């Protein structure tokens, strides 16, 4: 038997985006607002990121997570930890499992804030044996910071993105020697100072243009085989390897609810008000764009709250999915990726784009059917896999009958 | 109940020792357990049961429709299918009777279907029939273009291979069989010592005394025959099968086991649902020299993806959950190699290929009959008693799992605490596995008992928490 309940807003996922959305909704009197968090503690990924730099004051991840939770609780949000959303029993009806039993919760609005995760070794199709000692950063950080587990003695980190350097820090904290950072890219995807600090200060070599072609070892990892860009083979002896980055949206619940995804982001397709194509279902945070920093996710959550509140107050849900917004190579994807003509994005929301190549002071060009709607110069260098932001000031110029809107480089 | 994983072995002699706790060895040990007066040992080189070939197969409960008619394999698969289907229903081993379609993609394959239909009839399997392309499409709407027809084999099922081996081993241990893990049989002399029918076996954990030996060492069956008897009737050539497991969100793409049509050019690969709700693509078939060569290769995975794209194009857009490789114990013969050497007090159970899971219970019964003949009055194998039934934890998606059961959660909130989110494995299930009759010796063993860490994130979310539970219970000594 499932206990049945009805509430106003059900937020699924108690990370920065979900907590920020719920907190703001509760503060503005949106009724009963509940956050479901399947882990034992709310706060999301920052819970196990012990480095500083979170939020406006640059606190540690756990401190930031605590503040988000306190703020939500203070606003009157019911934060329910250890409770998993396991599926849908209707358009806005969610089934849950928790230690207190099974429930069926009906809400007037559902906000998907399920976040993102790193693609593990198998999904990257890295051949070889299946030994112990193979991690993602997420597992490593939890093992080191939450459970104080023994990791190993010598590690290779796959990737040279910000999260890779966070993995490096977690390994050092656990007393693990780092043999190398290995990336297929031609340069690290962090600022020069951070890369230099690891390479020179910590004496961790960075192998660029290098692919892990095989994991070795039975029982426990004994090493990795490499291939360099020029075809030279190589090998590193290690008992630990950490696959970092390559984030994918955690979109199971969205798909189980038949919420259409965007082919670029692989997260739910949303418009400028974070509405999915399923009436009453919103999506926010890194499930839309794997991944942005916690603060960006929280900011988006707060922005989405405005749209959720409008919906609760009876605003119309767009009858059609709106116009597609598409990224043109080398831009990989854009979020939001739908657009309701004439409706500007909610305050605080903006278009986020991801580039596949390093760009130097790029000009973003918004077009519709060959007509230029907007030009904007980004006055900086954007590294490969880096993010670009674009305001929605041009949305009023979109022709409802003009077809897809494209965002590319000028 | 006796299960050991370290230290010296009991000095009192066993009547029968089964070497190899894979699906076949465990089934034989279970069969022997019904003979309550026998002292039986099941010894395993690895730290867990079902840790070799048995853990990495295609997880299909075969009808045996395509076996060589008249062969021992054909007979044992047919009998074994019936026995295991009934045992699975009683023991809680998940089985889904999804049926199979052998899809023909070219004229040669289409032309091979009538021959396969005849073969099925030759194996007394009469439910198979040939269907046309339209019916194939109607029943598998996501199939790639080009299917010309299929052989419909409605009796083929999918099964959980891990639970099967574990159920046998659990029932054997509860029935009095001594299970000794981390116990590798070493080269030595297989001679009577002292006189009186008892022989000594050198193992990595010291001497083991036994009167009869059943060699069910899987890939190493030939080596064991060679090393102890000094002769072998066959050679095992490991045949590697690499497989890709796709995410649960791909499950709706396929309804049946899509088997390849075997032709002169090879067996091809299959696409099959799993009882865990995933989709399997594979296997490759590579003859190796290395009996430990269970690694995957870039070529193997590329080949599978190319073939999978043709069979079920949308599958390739889904996330991969895991990849693995298993080694089939192929020999130069076309049939199982089960031989008794009464003078040597020895039975060899070799060449058990991918059908071994299906045939396991029938193999066990056959082997115990051989043993009875070989031993004569020396071992009393005439009266088999009853074994206490086992009820295994359900790992299958087609049956209620603990996280879905309000009744279970009401009795113990641990069944409402999901630890592994992708596979929805609860703290209660992990605890139960860790204190079970045959507990896991590693995180991989825990995964095979619960599915924990086996999902799309491969431990990103739950890995550290699952290890915490594993280490915690291990230290408290609850298991061993």
CSV table of N, CA and C in Angstrom, one decimal, chain A residues 278-367:
chain,number,residue,atom,x,y,z
A,278,UNK,N,6.3,18.5,-20.9
A,278,UNK,CA,5.2,17.9,-20.1
A,278,UNK,C,4.6,18.9,-19.2
A,279,UNK,N,3.4,19.1,-19.3
A,279,UNK,CA,2.7,20.2,-18.6
A,279,UNK,C,2.9,20.1,-17.1
A,280,UNK,N,3.4,21.1,-16.5
A,280,UNK,CA,3.6,21.2,-15.1
A,280,UNK,C,4.9,20.6,-14.6
A,281,UNK,N,5.7,20.1,-15.6
A,281,UNK,CA,7.0,19.6,-15.2
A,281,UNK,C,8.1,20.6,-15.7
A,282,UNK,N,8.9,21.0,-14.7
A,282,UNK,CA,10.0,21.9,-15.0
A,282,UNK,C,11.3,21.1,-14.8
A,283,UNK,N,12.4,21.6,-15.4
A,283,UNK,CA,13.7,21.0,-15.1
A,283,UNK,C,14.7,22.1,-14.9
A,284,UNK,N,15.7,21.9,-14.0
A,284,UNK,CA,16.6,23.0,-13.7
A,284,UNK,C,17.9,22.4,-13.2
A,285,UNK,N,19.0,23.2,-13.4
A,285,UNK,CA,20.3,22.8,-12.9
A,285,UNK,C,21.0,21.8,-13.9
A,286,UNK,N,21.9,21.0,-13.3
A,286,UNK,CA,22.8,20.3,-14.2
A,286,UNK,C,22.2,19.1,-15.0
A,287,UNK,N,20.9,18.8,-14.7
A,287,UNK,CA,20.3,17.8,-15.5
A,287,UNK,C,20.0,18.4,-16.9
A,288,UNK,N,20.1,19.8,-17.0
A,288,UNK,CA,19.9,20.5,-18.2
A,288,UNK,C,21.2,20.7,-19.0
A,289,UNK,N,22.3,20.8,-18.3
A,289,UNK,CA,23.6,21.2,-18.9
A,289,UNK,C,24.7,20.6,-18.0
A,290,UNK,N,25.1,19.4,-18.3
A,290,UNK,CA,26.1,18.8,-17.5
A,290,UNK,C,27.5,19.3,-18.0
A,291,UNK,N,28.3,20.0,-17.1
A,291,UNK,CA,27.9,20.6,-15.8
A,291,UNK,C,28.3,22.0,-15.7
A,292,UNK,N,27.6,22.8,-14.8
A,292,UNK,CA,28.0,24.1,-14.5
A,292,UNK,C,28.3,24.1,-13.0
A,293,UNK,N,29.0,25.2,-12.5
A,293,UNK,CA,29.3,25.2,-11.1
A,293,UNK,C,28.1,25.3,-10.2
A,294,UNK,N,28.2,24.9,-9.0
A,294,UNK,CA,27.1,24.9,-8.1
A,294,UNK,C,26.4,26.2,-8.0
A,295,UNK,N,27.1,27.2,-8.0
A,295,UNK,CA,26.5,28.6,-7.9
A,295,UNK,C,25.6,28.9,-9.1
A,296,UNK,N,26.1,28.5,-10.3
A,296,UNK,CA,25.3,28.7,-11.5
A,296,UNK,C,24.0,27.9,-11.4
A,297,UNK,N,24.1,26.7,-10.9
A,297,UNK,CA,22.9,25.8,-10.8
A,297,UNK,C,21.9,26.5,-9.8
A,298,UNK,N,22.4,27.0,-8.7
A,298,UNK,CA,21.6,27.6,-7.7
A,298,UNK,C,20.9,28.8,-8.2
A,299,UNK,N,21.6,29.6,-8.9
A,299,UNK,CA,21.1,30.8,-9.5
A,299,UNK,C,20.0,30.5,-10.5
A,300,UNK,N,20.2,29.4,-11.2
A,300,UNK,CA,19.2,29.0,-12.2
A,300,UNK,C,17.9,28.4,-11.4
A,301,UNK,N,18.2,27.8,-10.3
A,301,UNK,CA,17.0,27.3,-9.5
A,301,UNK,C,16.2,28.4,-9.0
A,302,UNK,N,16.8,29.5,-8.6
A,302,UNK,CA,16.1,30.7,-8.1
A,302,UNK,C,15.3,31.3,-9.3
A,303,UNK,N,15.9,31.3,-10.4
A,303,UNK,CA,15.2,31.9,-11.6
A,303,UNK,C,14.0,31.0,-12.0
A,304,UNK,N,14.2,29.7,-11.9
A,304,UNK,CA,13.1,28.8,-12.3
A,304,UNK,C,11.9,29.0,-11.3
A,305,UNK,N,12.2,29.4,-10.1
A,305,UNK,CA,11.1,29.5,-9.1
A,305,UNK,C,10.1,30.5,-9.6
A,306,UNK,N,10.6,31.6,-10.2
A,306,UNK,CA,9.7,32.6,-10.7
A,306,UNK,C,8.7,32.0,-11.7
A,307,UNK,N,9.2,31.1,-12.6
A,307,UNK,CA,8.4,30.5,-13.6
A,307,UNK,C,7.4,29.5,-13.0
A,308,UNK,N,7.9,28.8,-12.0
A,308,UNK,CA,7.0,27.8,-11.3
A,308,UNK,C,5.9,28.5,-10.7
A,309,UNK,N,6.2,29.6,-10.0
A,309,UNK,CA,5.2,30.4,-9.3
A,309,UNK,C,4.1,30.9,-10.3
A,310,UNK,N,4.6,31.4,-11.4
A,310,UNK,CA,3.6,31.9,-12.5
A,310,UNK,C,2.7,30.8,-12.9
A,311,UNK,N,3.2,29.6,-13.0
A,311,UNK,CA,2.4,28.4,-13.4
A,311,UNK,C,1.4,28.1,-12.3
A,312,UNK,N,1.8,28.2,-11.0
A,312,UNK,CA,0.9,27.9,-9.9
A,312,UNK,C,-0.2,28.9,-9.9
A,313,UNK,N,0.1,30.1,-10.3
A,313,UNK,CA,-0.9,31.2,-10.3
A,313,UNK,C,-1.8,31.2,-11.5
A,314,UNK,N,-1.6,30.2,-12.4
A,314,UNK,CA,-2.6,30.0,-13.4
A,314,UNK,C,-2.1,30.4,-14.8
A,315,UNK,N,-0.8,30.8,-14.9
A,315,UNK,CA,-0.3,31.2,-16.3
A,315,UNK,C,-0.5,30.0,-17.3
A,316,UNK,N,-0.7,30.4,-18.5
A,316,UNK,CA,-0.9,29.4,-19.5
A,316,UNK,C,0.4,28.6,-19.8
A,317,UNK,N,0.2,27.3,-20.0
A,317,UNK,CA,1.3,26.4,-20.4
A,317,UNK,C,1.3,26.5,-22.0
A,318,UNK,N,2.5,26.7,-22.6
A,318,UNK,CA,2.5,26.8,-24.1
A,318,UNK,C,1.8,25.6,-24.7
A,319,UNK,N,1.0,25.8,-25.7
A,319,UNK,CA,0.3,24.7,-26.3
A,319,UNK,C,1.2,23.8,-27.1
A,320,UNK,N,2.2,24.5,-27.8
A,320,UNK,CA,3.2,23.7,-28.5
A,320,UNK,C,4.5,23.8,-27.8
A,321,UNK,N,5.5,23.0,-28.3
A,321,UNK,CA,6.8,22.9,-27.7
A,321,UNK,C,7.6,24.2,-28.0
A,322,UNK,N,7.1,25.1,-28.8
A,322,UNK,CA,7.8,26.3,-29.2
A,322,UNK,C,8.8,26.0,-30.3
A,323,UNK,N,9.7,27.0,-30.5
A,323,UNK,CA,10.7,26.9,-31.6
A,323,UNK,C,11.9,26.3,-31.0
A,324,UNK,N,12.6,25.4,-31.8
A,324,UNK,CA,13.9,24.9,-31.3
A,324,UNK,C,15.0,26.0,-31.4
A,325,UNK,N,15.8,25.9,-30.4
A,325,UNK,CA,17.0,26.8,-30.4
A,325,UNK,C,18.2,25.8,-30.6
A,326,UNK,N,19.0,26.0,-31.6
A,326,UNK,CA,20.0,25.0,-31.9
A,326,UNK,C,21.4,25.7,-31.9
A,327,UNK,N,22.4,24.9,-31.5
A,327,UNK,CA,23.8,25.4,-31.5
A,327,UNK,C,24.4,24.9,-32.8
A,328,UNK,N,25.2,25.8,-33.4
A,328,UNK,CA,25.9,25.4,-34.6
A,328,UNK,C,27.4,25.2,-34.3
A,329,UNK,N,28.0,24.1,-34.8
A,329,UNK,CA,29.4,23.8,-34.5
A,329,UNK,C,30.3,24.9,-34.8
A,330,UNK,N,31.3,25.1,-34.0
A,330,UNK,CA,31.8,24.2,-33.0
A,330,UNK,C,31.1,24.3,-31.6
A,331,UNK,N,30.0,25.0,-31.6
A,331,UNK,CA,29.2,25.0,-30.4
A,331,UNK,C,28.4,23.7,-30.3
A,332,UNK,N,28.5,23.1,-29.1
A,332,UNK,CA,27.9,21.7,-29.0
A,332,UNK,C,26.4,21.7,-28.8
A,333,UNK,N,26.0,22.6,-27.8
A,333,UNK,CA,24.6,22.6,-27.5
A,333,UNK,C,24.3,23.9,-26.8
A,334,UNK,N,23.0,24.1,-26.7
A,334,UNK,CA,22.5,25.3,-26.0
A,334,UNK,C,21.4,24.9,-25.0
A,335,UNK,N,21.4,25.6,-23.9
A,335,UNK,CA,20.2,25.4,-23.0
A,335,UNK,C,19.9,26.8,-22.4
A,336,UNK,N,18.6,27.1,-22.3
A,336,UNK,CA,17.4,26.4,-22.8
A,336,UNK,C,17.5,26.2,-24.3
A,337,UNK,N,16.8,25.2,-24.8
A,337,UNK,CA,16.9,24.8,-26.2
A,337,UNK,C,15.5,24.9,-26.9
A,338,UNK,N,14.5,25.5,-26.3
A,338,UNK,CA,13.2,25.8,-26.9
A,338,UNK,C,12.9,27.2,-26.6
A,339,UNK,N,12.0,27.8,-27.3
A,339,UNK,CA,11.7,29.2,-27.2
A,339,UNK,C,10.3,29.5,-27.5
A,340,UNK,N,9.6,30.2,-26.6
A,340,UNK,CA,8.2,30.5,-26.9
A,340,UNK,C,8.3,32.0,-27.5
A,341,UNK,N,7.9,32.1,-28.8
A,341,UNK,CA,8.1,33.5,-29.4
A,341,UNK,C,7.3,34.5,-28.6
A,342,UNK,N,8.0,35.7,-28.4
A,342,UNK,CA,7.4,36.8,-27.7
A,342,UNK,C,7.5,36.7,-26.2
A,343,UNK,N,8.0,35.6,-25.7
A,343,UNK,CA,8.1,35.4,-24.2
A,343,UNK,C,9.6,35.5,-23.9
A,344,UNK,N,10.0,36.5,-23.2
A,344,UNK,CA,11.4,36.6,-22.8
A,344,UNK,C,11.7,35.5,-21.7
A,345,UNK,N,13.0,35.1,-21.6
A,345,UNK,CA,13.4,34.2,-20.5
A,345,UNK,C,13.0,34.9,-19.2
A,346,UNK,N,12.8,34.1,-18.2
A,346,UNK,CA,12.5,34.6,-16.9
A,346,UNK,C,13.7,35.4,-16.3
A,347,UNK,N,13.5,36.4,-15.5
A,347,UNK,CA,14.6,37.1,-15.0
A,347,UNK,C,15.7,36.2,-14.3
A,348,UNK,N,16.9,36.5,-14.7
A,348,UNK,CA,18.0,35.6,-14.1
A,348,UNK,C,18.4,34.5,-15.0
A,349,UNK,N,17.5,34.1,-16.0
A,349,UNK,CA,17.8,33.0,-16.9
A,349,UNK,C,18.6,33.6,-18.1
A,350,UNK,N,19.4,32.8,-18.7
A,350,UNK,CA,20.1,33.1,-19.9
A,350,UNK,C,20.5,31.9,-20.7
A,351,UNK,N,20.9,32.1,-21.9
A,351,UNK,CA,21.2,30.9,-22.7
A,351,UNK,C,22.7,30.5,-22.4
A,352,UNK,N,22.9,29.2,-22.2
A,352,UNK,CA,24.2,28.7,-21.9
A,352,UNK,C,24.6,27.9,-23.1
A,353,UNK,N,25.8,28.1,-23.6
A,353,UNK,CA,26.3,27.3,-24.7
A,353,UNK,C,27.7,26.6,-24.3
A,354,UNK,N,28.0,25.5,-24.9
A,354,UNK,CA,29.2,24.8,-24.7
A,354,UNK,C,30.0,24.7,-26.0
A,355,UNK,N,31.3,25.0,-26.0
A,355,UNK,CA,32.0,24.9,-27.2
A,355,UNK,C,32.9,23.7,-27.2
A,356,UNK,N,33.1,23.1,-28.4
A,356,UNK,CA,34.0,22.0,-28.6
A,356,UNK,C,35.4,22.4,-28.8
A,357,UNK,N,35.6,23.6,-29.2
A,357,UNK,CA,37.0,24.1,-29.5
A,357,UNK,C,37.3,25.3,-28.7
A,358,UNK,N,38.6,25.6,-28.5
A,358,UNK,CA,39.0,26.8,-27.8
A,358,UNK,C,38.7,28.0,-28.7
A,359,UNK,N,38.1,29.0,-28.2
A,359,UNK,CA,37.7,30.2,-28.9
A,359,UNK,C,38.3,31.4,-28.3
A,360,UNK,N,38.8,32.4,-29.2
A,360,UNK,CA,39.4,33.6,-28.7
A,360,UNK,C,38.5,34.8,-29.0
A,361,UNK,N,38.0,35.4,-28.0
A,361,UNK,CA,37.1,36.5,-28.1
A,361,UNK,C,36.0,36.3,-29.2
A,362,UNK,N,35.3,35.2,-29.1
A,362,UNK,CA,34.3,34.9,-30.2
A,362,UNK,C,33.2,35.9,-30.2
A,363,UNK,N,32.5,35.9,-31.4
A,363,UNK,CA,31.3,36.7,-31.6
A,363,UNK,C,30.2,35.6,-31.8
A,364,UNK,N,29.2,35.7,-30.9
A,364,UNK,CA,28.0,34.9,-31.0
A,364,UNK,C,27.0,35.5,-31.9
A,365,UNK,N,26.4,34.7,-32.8
A,365,UNK,CA,25.5,35.2,-33.8
A,365,UNK,C,24.2,34.4,-33.7
A,366,UNK,N,23.1,35.2,-33.4
A,366,UNK,CA,21.8,34.5,-33.4
A,366,UNK,C,21.1,34.8,-34.7
A,367,UNK,N,20.7,33.7,-35.3
A,367,UNK,CA,20.0,33.9,-36.6
A,367,UNK,C,18.7,33.0,-36.7
